[in-house]
Coordinates of C-alpha atoms in Angstrom, one line a residue:
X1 CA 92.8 112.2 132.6
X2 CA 96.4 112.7 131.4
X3 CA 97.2 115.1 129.0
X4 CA 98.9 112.9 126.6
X5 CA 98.7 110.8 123.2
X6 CA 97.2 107.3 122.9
X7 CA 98.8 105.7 119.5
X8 CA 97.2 102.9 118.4
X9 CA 99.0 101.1 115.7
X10 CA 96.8 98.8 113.6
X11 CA 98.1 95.0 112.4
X12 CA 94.6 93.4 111.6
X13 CA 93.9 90.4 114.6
X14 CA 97.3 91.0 116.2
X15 CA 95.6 93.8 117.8
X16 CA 94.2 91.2 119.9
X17 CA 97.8 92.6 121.6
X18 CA 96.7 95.9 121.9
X19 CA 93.2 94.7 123.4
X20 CA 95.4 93.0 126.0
X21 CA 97.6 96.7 126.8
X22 CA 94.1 98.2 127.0
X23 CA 92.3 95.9 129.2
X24 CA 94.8 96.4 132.1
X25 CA 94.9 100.1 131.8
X26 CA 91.4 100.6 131.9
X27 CA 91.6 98.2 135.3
X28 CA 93.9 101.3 136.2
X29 CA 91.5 103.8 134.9
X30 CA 93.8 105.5 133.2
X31 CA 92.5 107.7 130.1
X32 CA 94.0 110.3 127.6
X33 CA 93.3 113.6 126.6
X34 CA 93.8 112.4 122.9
X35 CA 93.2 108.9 120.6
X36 CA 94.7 108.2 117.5
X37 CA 93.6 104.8 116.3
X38 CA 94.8 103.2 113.2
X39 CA 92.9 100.3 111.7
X40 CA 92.2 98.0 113.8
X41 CA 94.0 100.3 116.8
X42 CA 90.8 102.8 115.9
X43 CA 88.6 100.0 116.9
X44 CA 90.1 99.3 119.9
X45 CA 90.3 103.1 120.9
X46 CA 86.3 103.6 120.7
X47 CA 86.4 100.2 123.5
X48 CA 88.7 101.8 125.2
X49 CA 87.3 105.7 125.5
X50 CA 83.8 103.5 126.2
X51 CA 85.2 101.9 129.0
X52 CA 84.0 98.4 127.9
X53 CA 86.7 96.0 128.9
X54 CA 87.2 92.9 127.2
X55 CA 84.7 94.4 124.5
X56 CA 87.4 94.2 121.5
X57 CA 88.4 90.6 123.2
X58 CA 84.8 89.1 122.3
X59 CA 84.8 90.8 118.5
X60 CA 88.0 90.0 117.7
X61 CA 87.1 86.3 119.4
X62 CA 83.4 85.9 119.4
X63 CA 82.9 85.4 115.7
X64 CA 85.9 83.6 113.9
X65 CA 83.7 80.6 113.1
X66 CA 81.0 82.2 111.3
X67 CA 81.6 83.2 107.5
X68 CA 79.6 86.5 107.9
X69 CA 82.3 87.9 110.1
X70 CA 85.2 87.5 108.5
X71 CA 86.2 84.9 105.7
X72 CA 86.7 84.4 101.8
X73 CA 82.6 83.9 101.4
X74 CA 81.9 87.5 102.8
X75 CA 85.0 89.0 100.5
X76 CA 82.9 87.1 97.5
X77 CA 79.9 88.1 98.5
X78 CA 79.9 91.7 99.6
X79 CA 83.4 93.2 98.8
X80 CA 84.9 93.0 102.5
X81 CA 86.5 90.6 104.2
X82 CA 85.2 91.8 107.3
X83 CA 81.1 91.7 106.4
X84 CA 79.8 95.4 106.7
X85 CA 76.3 94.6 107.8
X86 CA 77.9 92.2 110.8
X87 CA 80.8 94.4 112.2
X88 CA 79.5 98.1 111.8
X89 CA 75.3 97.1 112.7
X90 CA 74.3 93.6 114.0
X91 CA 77.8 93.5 116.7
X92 CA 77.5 97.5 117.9
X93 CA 74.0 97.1 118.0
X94 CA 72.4 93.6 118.9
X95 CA 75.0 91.4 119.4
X96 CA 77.3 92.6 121.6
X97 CA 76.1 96.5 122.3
X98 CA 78.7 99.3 122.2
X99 CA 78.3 101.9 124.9
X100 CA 77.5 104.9 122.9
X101 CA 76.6 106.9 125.6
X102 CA 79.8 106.7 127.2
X103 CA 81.7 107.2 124.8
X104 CA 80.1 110.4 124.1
X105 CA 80.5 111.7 127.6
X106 CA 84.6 111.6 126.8
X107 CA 86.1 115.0 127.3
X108 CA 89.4 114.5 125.5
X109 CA 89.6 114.5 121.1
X110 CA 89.6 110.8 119.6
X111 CA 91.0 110.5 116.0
X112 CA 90.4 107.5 113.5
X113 CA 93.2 107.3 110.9
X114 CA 92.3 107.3 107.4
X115 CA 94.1 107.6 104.1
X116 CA 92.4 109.5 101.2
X117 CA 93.3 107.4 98.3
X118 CA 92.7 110.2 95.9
X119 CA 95.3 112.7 97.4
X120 CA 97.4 110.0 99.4
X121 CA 97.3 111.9 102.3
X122 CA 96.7 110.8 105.6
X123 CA 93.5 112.3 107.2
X124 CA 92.4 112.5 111.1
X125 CA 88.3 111.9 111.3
X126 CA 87.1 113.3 114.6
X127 CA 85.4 110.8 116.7
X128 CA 82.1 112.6 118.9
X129 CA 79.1 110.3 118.3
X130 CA 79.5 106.6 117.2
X131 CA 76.2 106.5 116.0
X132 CA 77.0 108.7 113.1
X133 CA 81.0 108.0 113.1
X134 CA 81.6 104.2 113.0
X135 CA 81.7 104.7 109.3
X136 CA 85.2 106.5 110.2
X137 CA 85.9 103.5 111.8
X138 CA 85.0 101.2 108.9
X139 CA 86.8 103.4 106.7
X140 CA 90.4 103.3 108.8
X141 CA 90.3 99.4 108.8
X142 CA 89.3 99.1 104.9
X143 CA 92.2 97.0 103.9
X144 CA 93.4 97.7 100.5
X145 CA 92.6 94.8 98.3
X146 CA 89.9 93.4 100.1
X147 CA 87.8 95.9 101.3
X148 CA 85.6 98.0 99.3
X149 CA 86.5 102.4 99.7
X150 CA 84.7 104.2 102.2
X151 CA 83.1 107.3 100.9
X152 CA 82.7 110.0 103.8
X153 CA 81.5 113.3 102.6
X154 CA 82.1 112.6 98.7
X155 CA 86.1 111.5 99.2
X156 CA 87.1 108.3 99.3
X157 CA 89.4 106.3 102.1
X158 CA 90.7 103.1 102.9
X159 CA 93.1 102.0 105.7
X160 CA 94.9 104.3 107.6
X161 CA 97.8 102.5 107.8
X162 CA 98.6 103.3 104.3
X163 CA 99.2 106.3 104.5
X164 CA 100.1 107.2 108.2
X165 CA 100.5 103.5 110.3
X166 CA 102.0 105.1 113.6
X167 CA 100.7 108.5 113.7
X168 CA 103.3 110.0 116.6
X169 CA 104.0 112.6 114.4
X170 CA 100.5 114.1 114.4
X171 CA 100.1 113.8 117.8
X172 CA 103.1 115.7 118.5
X173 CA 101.7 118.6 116.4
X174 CA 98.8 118.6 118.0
X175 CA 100.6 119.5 121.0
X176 CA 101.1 116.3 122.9
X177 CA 104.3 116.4 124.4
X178 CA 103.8 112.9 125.8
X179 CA 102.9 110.2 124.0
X180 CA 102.0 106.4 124.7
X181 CA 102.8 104.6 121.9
X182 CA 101.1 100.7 121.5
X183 CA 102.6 98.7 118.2
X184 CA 101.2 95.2 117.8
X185 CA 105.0 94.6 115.8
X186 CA 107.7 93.4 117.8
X187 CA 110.8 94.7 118.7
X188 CA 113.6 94.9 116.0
X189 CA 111.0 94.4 113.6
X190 CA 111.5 96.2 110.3
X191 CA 108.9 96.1 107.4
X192 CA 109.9 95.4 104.2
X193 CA 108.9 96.2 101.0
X194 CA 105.3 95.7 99.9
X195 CA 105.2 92.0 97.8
X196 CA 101.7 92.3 95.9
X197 CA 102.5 96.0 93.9
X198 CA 101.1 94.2 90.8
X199 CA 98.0 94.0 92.0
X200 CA 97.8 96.9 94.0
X201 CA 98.3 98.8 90.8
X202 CA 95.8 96.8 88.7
X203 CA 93.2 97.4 91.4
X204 CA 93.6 101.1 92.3
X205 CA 94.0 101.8 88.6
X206 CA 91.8 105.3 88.9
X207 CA 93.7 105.9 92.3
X208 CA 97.8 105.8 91.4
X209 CA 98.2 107.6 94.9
X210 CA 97.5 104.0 96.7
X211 CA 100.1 102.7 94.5
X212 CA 102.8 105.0 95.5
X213 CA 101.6 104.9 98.9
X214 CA 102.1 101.1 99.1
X215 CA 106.1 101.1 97.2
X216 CA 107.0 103.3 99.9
X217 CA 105.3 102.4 103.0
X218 CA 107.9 100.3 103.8
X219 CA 110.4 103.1 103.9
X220 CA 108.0 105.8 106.1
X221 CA 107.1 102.9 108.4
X222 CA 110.8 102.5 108.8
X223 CA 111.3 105.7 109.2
X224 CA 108.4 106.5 111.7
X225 CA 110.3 103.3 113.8
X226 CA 113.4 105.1 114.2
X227 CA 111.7 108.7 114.7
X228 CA 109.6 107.2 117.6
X229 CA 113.1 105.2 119.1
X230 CA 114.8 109.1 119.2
X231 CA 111.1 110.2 121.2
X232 CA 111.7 107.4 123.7
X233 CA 115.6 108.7 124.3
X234 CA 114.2 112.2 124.5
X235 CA 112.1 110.6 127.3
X236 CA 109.0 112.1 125.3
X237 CA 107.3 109.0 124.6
X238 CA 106.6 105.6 125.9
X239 CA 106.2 102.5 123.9
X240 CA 104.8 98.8 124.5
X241 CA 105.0 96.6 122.3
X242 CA 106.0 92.5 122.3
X243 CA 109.3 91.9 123.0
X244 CA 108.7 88.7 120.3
X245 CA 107.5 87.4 117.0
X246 CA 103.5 86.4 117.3
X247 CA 103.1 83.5 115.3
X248 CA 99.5 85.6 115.1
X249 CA 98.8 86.2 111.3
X250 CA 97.0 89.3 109.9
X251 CA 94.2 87.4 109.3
X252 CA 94.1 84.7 111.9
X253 CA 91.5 81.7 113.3
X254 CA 93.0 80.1 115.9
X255 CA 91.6 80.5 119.0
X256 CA 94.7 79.9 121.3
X257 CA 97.2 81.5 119.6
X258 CA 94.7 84.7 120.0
X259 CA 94.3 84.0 123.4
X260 CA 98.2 84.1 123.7
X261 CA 98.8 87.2 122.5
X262 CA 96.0 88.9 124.4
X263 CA 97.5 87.3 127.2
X264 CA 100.8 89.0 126.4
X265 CA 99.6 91.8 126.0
X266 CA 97.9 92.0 129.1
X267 CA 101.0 91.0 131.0
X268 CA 102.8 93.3 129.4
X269 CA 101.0 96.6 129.8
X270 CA 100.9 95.6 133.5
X271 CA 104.6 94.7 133.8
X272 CA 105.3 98.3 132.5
X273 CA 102.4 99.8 134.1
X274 CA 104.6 101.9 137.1
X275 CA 107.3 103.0 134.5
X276 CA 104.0 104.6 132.6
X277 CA 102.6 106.5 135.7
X278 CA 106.2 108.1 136.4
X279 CA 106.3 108.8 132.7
X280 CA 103.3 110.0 132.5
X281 CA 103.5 112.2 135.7
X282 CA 107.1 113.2 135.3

């Protein structure tokens, strides 16, 4: 195990690239002394610390056909896009078993990234035993506008990536003074400023902090980019990320563009992969 940072930047199905990066490194066996996973990075760090390769490939895959995953009908009908019952019960549990046991026997510390939309600050939800945690998981990938709030121990939470969407800062407090970094954006990318406030407002009336949260995410994701680019001169961190545009959407349903992009991300983590050992073991 290196003692290092995983970062897991979310991105909704374009972390079908992260699954990719993953994949290949746990062909290397590689793990981390600590997980940060953001949206649906946090997903794809509970695979990974389970050891379950190909695992977040089949969810993200498996199911893009059938309304009770992920469609309009399930947003209608239950409040999420992504159907509750389906991704947090029937998938971990029937139809394509998580490794809980594994996952438990991890000796590092994994993190699921959450924003509390009362306080707008990001929060850090300790990962130990997914049978009583995947609700920090569901809570970290609760995208705002079409997911209902996650209430954990009476606050209230929705996406991490609010809040905190590349969370090298807080690993770096925690003491990791080497960090990998996976984003599921490309390079040069810049995000720019936040098109739907109107609703975003209307919605979260009771919560104003999600508001203010969403006008400036724009600005501390920007600003995260260019703190991280300063880490990588400082030879502190180590990023992958695509070198190009995904034609991949947020919310996405083809099958082969997916597969592309898991594909990239596959050949890139293993394109990189000896740069990472001598960074790691520097």
């Amino acid at each position: 195990m290196y003692n290092a940072g995983l970062v897991l930047e979310g991105g909704g199905m374009k972390g079908i690239y992260t699954s990719g990066v993953l994949d290949y490194l746990l062909e290397k066996d590689l793990e981390f002394s600590h997980g940060y996973g953001v949206s649906a990075g946090s997903g794809n760090l509970c695979n990974f610390i389970s050891r379950q390769k190909r695992r977040s490939y089949r969810i993200t895959m498996d199911y893009l056909d059938n309304k009770k995953y992920c469609s309009s009908y399930s947003l209608l009908t239950t409040g999420d896009l992504f159907n509750v019952k389906m991704c947090y019960d029937l998938i971990p549990n029937i139809l394509n078993p998580f490794d809980y046991e594994t996952f438990k026997k991890y000796q590092g510390c994994a993190y699921a990234v959450v924003t509390n939309i009362e306080t707008g600050e990001p929060e850090y939800l300790r990962l130990k035993d997914m049978h009583k945690d995947i609700a920090k998981v569901r809570a970290s990938c609760s995208l705002p506008l079409v997911s209902r709030n996650v209430t954990i121990g009476g606050k209230k939470y929705l996406d991490g990536g609010i809040s905190d969407s590349i969370p090298i800062r807080h690993s770096i407090m925690e003491g990791n003074e080497k960090n990998l970094v996976i984003l599921t954006k490309e390079e040069g990318y810049r995000r720019s400023p936040t098109s739907n406030l109107g609703l975003i407002k209307a919605k979260y009336i009771a919560y104003p902090q999600v508001y203010h949260l969403m006008e400036r995410r724009h600005v501390m994701y920007n600003e995260t980019l260019d703190f991280l680019e300063k880490e990588k001169q400082n030879g502190t961190a180590f990023v992958i990320r695509p070198k190009h545009p995904s034609d991949v959407a947020r919310i996405e349903h083809n099958r082969s563009k997916m597969e592309a992009l898991y594909q990239t991300g596959y050949q890139d983590a293993k394109d990189s992969y000896e740069d990472l050992i001598a960074f790691l073991e520097k």
